[in-house]
mmCIF file of C-alpha atoms and ligand atoms in Angstrom:
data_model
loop_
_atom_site.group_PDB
_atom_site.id
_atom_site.type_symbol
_atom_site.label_atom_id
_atom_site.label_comp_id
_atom_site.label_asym_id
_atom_site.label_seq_id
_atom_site.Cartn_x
_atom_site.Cartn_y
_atom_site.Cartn_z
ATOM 1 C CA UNK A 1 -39.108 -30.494 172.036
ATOM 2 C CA UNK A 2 -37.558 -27.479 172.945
ATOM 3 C CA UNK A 3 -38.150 -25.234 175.873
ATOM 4 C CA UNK A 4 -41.251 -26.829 176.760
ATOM 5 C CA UNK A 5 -43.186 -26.000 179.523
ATOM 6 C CA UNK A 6 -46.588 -27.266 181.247
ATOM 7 C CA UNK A 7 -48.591 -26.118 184.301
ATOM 8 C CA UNK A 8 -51.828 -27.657 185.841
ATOM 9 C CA UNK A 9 -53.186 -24.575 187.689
ATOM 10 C CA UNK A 10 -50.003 -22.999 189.607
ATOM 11 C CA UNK A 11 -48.211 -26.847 189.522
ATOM 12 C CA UNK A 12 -45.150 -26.927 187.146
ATOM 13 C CA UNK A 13 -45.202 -30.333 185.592
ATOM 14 C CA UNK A 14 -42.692 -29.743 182.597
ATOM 15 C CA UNK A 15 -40.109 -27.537 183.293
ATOM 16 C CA UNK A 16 -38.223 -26.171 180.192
ATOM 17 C CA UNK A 17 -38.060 -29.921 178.892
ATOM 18 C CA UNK A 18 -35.508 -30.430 175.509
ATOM 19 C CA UNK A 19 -35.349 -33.391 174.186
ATOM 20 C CA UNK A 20 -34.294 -34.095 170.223
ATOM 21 C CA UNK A 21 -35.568 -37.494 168.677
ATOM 22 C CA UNK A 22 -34.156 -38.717 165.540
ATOM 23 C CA UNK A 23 -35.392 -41.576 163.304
ATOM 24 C CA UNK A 24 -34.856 -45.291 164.705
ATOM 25 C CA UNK A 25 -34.143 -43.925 168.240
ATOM 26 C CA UNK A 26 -35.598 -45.755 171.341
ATOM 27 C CA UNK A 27 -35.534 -43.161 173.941
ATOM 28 C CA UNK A 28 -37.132 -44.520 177.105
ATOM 29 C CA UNK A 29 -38.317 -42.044 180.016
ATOM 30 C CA UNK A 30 -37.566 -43.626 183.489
ATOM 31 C CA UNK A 31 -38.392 -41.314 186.695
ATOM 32 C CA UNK A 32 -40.775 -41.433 189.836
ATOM 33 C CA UNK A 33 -44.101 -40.902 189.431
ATOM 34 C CA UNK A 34 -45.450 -38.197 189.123
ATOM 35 C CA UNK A 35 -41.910 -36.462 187.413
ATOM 36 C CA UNK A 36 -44.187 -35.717 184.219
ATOM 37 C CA UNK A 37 -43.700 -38.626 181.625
ATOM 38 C CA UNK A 38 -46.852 -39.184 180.738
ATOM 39 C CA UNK A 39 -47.439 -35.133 180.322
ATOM 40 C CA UNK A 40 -44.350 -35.087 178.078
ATOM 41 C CA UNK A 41 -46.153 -38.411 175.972
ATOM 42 C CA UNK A 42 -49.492 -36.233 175.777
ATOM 43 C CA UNK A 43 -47.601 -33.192 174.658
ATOM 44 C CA UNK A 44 -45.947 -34.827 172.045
ATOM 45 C CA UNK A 45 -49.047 -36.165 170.832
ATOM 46 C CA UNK A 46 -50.572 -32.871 171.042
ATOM 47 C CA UNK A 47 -53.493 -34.268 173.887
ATOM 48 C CA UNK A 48 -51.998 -31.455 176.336
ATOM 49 C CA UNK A 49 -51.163 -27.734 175.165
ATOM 50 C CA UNK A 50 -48.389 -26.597 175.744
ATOM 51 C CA UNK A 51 -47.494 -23.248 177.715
ATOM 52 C CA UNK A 52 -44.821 -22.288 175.947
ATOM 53 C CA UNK A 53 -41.735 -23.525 174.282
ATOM 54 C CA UNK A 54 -41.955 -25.527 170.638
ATOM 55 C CA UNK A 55 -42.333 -29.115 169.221
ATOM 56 C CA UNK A 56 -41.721 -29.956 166.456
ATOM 57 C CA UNK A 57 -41.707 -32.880 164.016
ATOM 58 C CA UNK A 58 -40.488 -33.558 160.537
ATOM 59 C CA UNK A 59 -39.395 -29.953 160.649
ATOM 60 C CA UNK A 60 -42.912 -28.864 160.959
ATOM 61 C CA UNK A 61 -44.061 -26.850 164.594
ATOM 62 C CA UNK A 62 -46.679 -28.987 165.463
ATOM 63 C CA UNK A 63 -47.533 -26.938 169.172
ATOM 64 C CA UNK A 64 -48.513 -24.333 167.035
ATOM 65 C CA UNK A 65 -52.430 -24.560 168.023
ATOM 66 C CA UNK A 66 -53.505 -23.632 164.008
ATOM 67 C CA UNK A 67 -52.331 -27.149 163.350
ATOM 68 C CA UNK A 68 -54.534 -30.098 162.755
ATOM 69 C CA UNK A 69 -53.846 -32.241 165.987
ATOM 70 C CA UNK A 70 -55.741 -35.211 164.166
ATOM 71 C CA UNK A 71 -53.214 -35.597 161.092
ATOM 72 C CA UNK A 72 -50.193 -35.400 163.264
ATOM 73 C CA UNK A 73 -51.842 -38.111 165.418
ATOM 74 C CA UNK A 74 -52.500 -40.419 162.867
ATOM 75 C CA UNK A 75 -48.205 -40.174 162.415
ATOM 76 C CA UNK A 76 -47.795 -40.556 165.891
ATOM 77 C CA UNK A 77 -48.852 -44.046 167.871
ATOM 78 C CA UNK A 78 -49.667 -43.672 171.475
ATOM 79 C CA UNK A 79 -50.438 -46.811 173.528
ATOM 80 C CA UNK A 80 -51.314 -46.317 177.108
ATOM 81 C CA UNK A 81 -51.270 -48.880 180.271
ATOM 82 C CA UNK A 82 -54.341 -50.206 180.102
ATOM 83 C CA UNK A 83 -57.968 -50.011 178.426
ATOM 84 C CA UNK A 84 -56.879 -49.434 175.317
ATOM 85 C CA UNK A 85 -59.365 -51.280 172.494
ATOM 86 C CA UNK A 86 -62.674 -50.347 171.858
ATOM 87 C CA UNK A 87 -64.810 -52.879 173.974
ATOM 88 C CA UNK A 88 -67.631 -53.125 171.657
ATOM 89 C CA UNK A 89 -65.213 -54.310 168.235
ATOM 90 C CA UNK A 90 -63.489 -57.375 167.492
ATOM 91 C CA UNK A 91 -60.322 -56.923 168.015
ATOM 92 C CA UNK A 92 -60.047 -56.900 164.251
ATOM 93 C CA UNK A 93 -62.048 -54.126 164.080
ATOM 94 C CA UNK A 94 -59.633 -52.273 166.099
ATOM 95 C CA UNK A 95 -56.985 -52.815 164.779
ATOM 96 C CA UNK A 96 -58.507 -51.738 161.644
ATOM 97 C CA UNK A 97 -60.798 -48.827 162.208
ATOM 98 C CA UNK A 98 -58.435 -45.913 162.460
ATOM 99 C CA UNK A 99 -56.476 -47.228 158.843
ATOM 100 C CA UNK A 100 -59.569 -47.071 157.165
ATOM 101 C CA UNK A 101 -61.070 -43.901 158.750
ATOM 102 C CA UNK A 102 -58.104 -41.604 159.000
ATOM 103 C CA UNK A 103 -55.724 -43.609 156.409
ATOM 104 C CA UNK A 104 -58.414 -44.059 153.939
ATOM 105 C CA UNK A 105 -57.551 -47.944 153.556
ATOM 106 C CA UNK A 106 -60.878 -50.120 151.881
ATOM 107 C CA UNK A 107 -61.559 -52.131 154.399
ATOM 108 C CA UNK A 108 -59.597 -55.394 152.723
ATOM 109 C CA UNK A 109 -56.756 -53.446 152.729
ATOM 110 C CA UNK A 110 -57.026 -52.720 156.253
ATOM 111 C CA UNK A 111 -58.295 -56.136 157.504
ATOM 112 C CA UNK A 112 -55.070 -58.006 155.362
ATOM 113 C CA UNK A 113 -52.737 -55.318 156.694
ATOM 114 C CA UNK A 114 -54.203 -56.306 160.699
ATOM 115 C CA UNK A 115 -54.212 -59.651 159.656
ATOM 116 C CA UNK A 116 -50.433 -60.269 159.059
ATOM 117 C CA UNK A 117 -49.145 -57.825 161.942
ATOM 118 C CA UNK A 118 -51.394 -60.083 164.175
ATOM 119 C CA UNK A 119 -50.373 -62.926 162.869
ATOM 120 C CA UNK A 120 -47.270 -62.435 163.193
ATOM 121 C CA UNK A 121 -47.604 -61.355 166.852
ATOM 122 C CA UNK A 122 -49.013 -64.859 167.680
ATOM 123 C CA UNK A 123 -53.038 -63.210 167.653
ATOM 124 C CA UNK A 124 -54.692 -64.350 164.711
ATOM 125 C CA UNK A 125 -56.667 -66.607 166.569
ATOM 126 C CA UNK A 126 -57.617 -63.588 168.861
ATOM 127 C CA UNK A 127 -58.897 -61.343 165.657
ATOM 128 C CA UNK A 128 -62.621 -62.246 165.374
ATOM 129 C CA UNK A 129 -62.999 -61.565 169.651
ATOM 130 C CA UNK A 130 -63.717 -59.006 171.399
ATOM 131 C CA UNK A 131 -61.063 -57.619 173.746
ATOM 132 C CA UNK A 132 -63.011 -59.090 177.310
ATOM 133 C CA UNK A 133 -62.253 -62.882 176.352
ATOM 134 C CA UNK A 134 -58.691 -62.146 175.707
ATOM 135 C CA UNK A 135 -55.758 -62.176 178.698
ATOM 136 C CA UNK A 136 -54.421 -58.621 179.610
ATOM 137 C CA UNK A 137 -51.086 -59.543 178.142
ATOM 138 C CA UNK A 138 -52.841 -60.411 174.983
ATOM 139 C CA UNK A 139 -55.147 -57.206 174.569
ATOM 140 C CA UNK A 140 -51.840 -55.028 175.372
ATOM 141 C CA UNK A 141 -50.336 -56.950 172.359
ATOM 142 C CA UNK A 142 -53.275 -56.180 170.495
ATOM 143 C CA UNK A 143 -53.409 -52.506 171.404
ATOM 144 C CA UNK A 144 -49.606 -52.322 169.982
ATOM 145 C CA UNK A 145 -50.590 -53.896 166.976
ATOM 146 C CA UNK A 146 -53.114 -51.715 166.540
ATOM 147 C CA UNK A 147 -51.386 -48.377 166.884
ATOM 148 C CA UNK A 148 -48.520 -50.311 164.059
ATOM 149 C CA UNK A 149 -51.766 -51.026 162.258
ATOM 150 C CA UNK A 150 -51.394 -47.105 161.431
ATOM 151 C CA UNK A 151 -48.056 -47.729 160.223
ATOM 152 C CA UNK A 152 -46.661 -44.595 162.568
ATOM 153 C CA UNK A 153 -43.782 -42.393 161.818
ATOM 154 C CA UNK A 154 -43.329 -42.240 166.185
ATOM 155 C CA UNK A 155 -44.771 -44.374 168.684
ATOM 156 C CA UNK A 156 -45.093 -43.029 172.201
ATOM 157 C CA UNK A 157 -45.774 -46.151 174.643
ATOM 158 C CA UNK A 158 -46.583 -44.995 178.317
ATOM 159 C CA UNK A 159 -45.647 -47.648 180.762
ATOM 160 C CA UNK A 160 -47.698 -50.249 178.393
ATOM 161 C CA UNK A 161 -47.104 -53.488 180.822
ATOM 162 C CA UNK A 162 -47.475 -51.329 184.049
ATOM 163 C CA UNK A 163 -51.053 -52.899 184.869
ATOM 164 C CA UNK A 164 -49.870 -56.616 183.710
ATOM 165 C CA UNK A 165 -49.463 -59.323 186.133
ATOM 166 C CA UNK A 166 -45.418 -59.900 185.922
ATOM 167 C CA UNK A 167 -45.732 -63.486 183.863
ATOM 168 C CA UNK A 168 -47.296 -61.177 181.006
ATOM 169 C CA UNK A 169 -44.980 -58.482 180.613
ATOM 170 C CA UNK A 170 -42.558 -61.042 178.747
ATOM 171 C CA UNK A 171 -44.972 -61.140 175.646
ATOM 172 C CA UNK A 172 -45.863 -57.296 175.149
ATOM 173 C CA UNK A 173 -41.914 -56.078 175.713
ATOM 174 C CA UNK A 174 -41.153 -58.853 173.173
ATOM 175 C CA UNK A 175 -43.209 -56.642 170.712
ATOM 176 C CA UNK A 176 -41.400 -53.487 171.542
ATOM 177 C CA UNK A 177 -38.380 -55.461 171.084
ATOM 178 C CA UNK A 178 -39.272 -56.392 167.772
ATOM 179 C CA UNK A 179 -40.320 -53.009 166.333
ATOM 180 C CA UNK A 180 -36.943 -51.621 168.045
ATOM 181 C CA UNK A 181 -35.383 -54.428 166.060
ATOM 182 C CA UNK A 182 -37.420 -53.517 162.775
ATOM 183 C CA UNK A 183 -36.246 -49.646 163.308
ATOM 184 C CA UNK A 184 -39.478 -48.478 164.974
ATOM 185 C CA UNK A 185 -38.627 -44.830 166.599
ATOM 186 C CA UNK A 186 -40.163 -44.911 170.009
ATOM 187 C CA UNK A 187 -40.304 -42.670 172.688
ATOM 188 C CA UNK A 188 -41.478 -45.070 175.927
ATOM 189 C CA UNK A 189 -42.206 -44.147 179.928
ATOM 190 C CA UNK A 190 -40.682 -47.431 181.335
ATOM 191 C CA UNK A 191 -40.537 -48.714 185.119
ATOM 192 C CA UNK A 192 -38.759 -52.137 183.514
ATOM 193 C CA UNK A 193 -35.216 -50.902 184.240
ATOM 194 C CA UNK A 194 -33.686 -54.282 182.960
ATOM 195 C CA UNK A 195 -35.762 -53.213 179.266
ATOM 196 C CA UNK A 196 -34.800 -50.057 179.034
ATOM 197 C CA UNK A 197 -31.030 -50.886 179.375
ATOM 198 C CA UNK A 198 -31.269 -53.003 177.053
ATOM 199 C CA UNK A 199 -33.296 -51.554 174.125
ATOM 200 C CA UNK A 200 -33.015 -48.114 175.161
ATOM 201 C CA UNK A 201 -30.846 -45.601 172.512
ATOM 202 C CA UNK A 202 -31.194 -42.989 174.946
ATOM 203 C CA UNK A 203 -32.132 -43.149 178.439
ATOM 204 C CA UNK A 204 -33.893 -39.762 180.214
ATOM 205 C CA UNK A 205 -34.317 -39.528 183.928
ATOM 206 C CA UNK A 206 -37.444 -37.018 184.487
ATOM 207 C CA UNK A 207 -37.426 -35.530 188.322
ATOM 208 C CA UNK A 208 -40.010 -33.117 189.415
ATOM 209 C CA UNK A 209 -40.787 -32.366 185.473
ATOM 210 C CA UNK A 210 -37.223 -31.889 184.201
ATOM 211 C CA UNK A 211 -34.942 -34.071 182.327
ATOM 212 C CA UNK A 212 -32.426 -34.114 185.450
ATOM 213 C CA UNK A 213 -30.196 -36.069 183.017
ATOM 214 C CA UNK A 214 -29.499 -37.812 180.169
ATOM 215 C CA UNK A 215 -27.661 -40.677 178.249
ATOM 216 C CA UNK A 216 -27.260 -43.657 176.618
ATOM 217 C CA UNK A 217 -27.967 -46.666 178.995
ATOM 218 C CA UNK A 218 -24.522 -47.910 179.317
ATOM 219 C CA UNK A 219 -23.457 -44.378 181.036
ATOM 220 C CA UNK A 220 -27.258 -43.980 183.136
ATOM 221 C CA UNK A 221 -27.444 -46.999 184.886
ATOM 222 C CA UNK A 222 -23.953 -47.147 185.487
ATOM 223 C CA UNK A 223 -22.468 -43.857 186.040
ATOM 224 C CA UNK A 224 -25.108 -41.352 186.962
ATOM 225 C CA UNK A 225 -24.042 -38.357 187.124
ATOM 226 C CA UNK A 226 -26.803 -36.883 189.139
ATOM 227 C CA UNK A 227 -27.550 -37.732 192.889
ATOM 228 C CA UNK A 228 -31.102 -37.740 192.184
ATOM 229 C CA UNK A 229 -30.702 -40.202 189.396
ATOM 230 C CA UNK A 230 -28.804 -42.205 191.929
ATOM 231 C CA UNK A 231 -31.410 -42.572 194.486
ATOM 232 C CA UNK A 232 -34.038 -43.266 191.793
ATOM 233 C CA UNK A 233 -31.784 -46.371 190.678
ATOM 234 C CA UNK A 234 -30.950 -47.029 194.197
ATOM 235 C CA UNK A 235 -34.881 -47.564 194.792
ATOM 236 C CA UNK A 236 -35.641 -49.121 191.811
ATOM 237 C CA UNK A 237 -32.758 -51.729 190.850
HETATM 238 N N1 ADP B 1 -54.906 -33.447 184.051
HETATM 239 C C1 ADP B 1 -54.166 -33.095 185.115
HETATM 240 N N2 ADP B 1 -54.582 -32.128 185.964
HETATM 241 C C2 ADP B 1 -53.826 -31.757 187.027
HETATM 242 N N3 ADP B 1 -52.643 -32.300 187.340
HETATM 243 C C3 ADP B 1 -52.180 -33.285 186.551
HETATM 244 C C4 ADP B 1 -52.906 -33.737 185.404
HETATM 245 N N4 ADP B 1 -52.184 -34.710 184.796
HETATM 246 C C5 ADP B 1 -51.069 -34.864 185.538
HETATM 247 N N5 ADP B 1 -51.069 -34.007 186.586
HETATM 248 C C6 ADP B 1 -49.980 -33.871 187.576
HETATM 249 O O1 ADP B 1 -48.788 -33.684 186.872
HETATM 250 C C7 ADP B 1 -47.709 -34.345 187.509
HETATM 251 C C8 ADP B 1 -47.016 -35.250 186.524
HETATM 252 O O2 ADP B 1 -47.882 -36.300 186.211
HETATM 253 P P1 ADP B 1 -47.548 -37.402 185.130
HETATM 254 O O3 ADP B 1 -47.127 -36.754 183.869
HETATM 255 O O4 ADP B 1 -48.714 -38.303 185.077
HETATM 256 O O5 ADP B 1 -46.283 -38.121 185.793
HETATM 257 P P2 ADP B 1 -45.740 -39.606 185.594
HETATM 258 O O6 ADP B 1 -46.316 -40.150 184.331
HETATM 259 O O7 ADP B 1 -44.254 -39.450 185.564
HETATM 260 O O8 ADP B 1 -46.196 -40.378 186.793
HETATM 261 C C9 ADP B 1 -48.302 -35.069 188.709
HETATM 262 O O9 ADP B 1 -48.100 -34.277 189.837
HETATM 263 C C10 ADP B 1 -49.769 -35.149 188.376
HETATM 264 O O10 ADP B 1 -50.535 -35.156 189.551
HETATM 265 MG MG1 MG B 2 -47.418 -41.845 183.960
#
């Protein structure tokens, strides 16, 4: 992103926002709310126009409004905080209705691909129900698994355990841990401070819809430069 700005009426909410992302990086987003991370998520996934500035990805400008939002989705994952599957599919069918309708997978294909990545999460006893009989830690695992489902190029996770009662968080961050692991790139609005230290490549702290400041983790939560960032990590440690 590069010079990107975004306004709700006369309300700046990205303020000449740069940010570079390179392959296998696991840049997390940590700021009040309301600083604009989710608006910088939807940008990136082109669900927000931008007013001006550029994004691109892959070397392509992808805020150029002639370009095909839906094929740069399907590259790009987003998983939000909550209410993310389809309530009227198996989770299954979730996790493989976008392979087969944008990726053009048969459906056994698609069902063998889902099968293994849920497996391997600990769901494949969860595949044949639908999303109400499962816990909320367990649908946000099978949300991620379904946005991996598309085998993404990016995935943009916007404080994904934010809505999970705190014994549940373990099993969905494990997840992100694991694709961070596996060389996932990832950008990711975080309020888990102790996560993003640890997985975190880059660490950006967003205040009032700028990226005040950032850095790897190591210099962020231990060296701020920034006063702001300081009282953020003051409140939140
Ligand atoms: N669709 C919208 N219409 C108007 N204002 C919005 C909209 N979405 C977000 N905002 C405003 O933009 C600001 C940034 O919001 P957001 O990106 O959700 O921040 P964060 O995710 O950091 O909490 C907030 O002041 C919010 O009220
Ligand atoms: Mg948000």
């Amino acid at each position: 992103m590069s010079g990107v700005r975004k306004s709700y009426g006369d309300r700046v909410v990205l303020d000449d926002v740069s940010m570079t992302v390179e392959q296998h990086d696991v840049i997390c987003l940590i700021g009040s709310s309301g600083s604009g991370k989710s608006t910088l998520l939807r940008c990136l996934n082109l669900l927000e126009e931008i007013d001006d500035g550029v994004i691109s990805f892959d070397g392509a400008e992808i805020s150029d409004p002639r370009v095909d939002a839906r094929s740069v989705r399907s590259q790009i994952g987003l998983v939000f905080q909550a209410y993310n599957l389809f309530p009227h599919l198996t989770v299954l069918d979730n996790c493989t209705l976008a392979p087969r309708l944008v990726h053009g997978l048969s459906r056994a294909e698609a069902s063998q691909r889902a099968m293994s990545l849920l497996s391997r999460f600990g769901l494949e006893d969860q595949a044949a129900k639908h999303p109400d009989r499962l816990s909320g830690g367990q649908q946000q695992r099978a949300a991620l698994v379904r946005a991996l489902c598309t085998s993404p190029r990016l995935l943009l996770l916007d404080e994904i355990t934010a809505a999970l009662d705190p014994e549940l968080v373990g099993e969905v961050l494990s997840i992100v841990r694991a694709e961070a692991e596996a060389g996932m790139t990832m950008v990711l609005a975080t309020h888990e401070m102790a996560f993003a230290r640890d997985i975190a490549t880059s660490v950006c702290f967003l205040d009032e819809g700028r990226i005040l400041e950032q850095g790897p983790p190591s210099e962020i939560f231990t060296s701020p430069r920034e006063e702001r960032t300081r009282q953020f990590l003051r409140r939140v440690l």
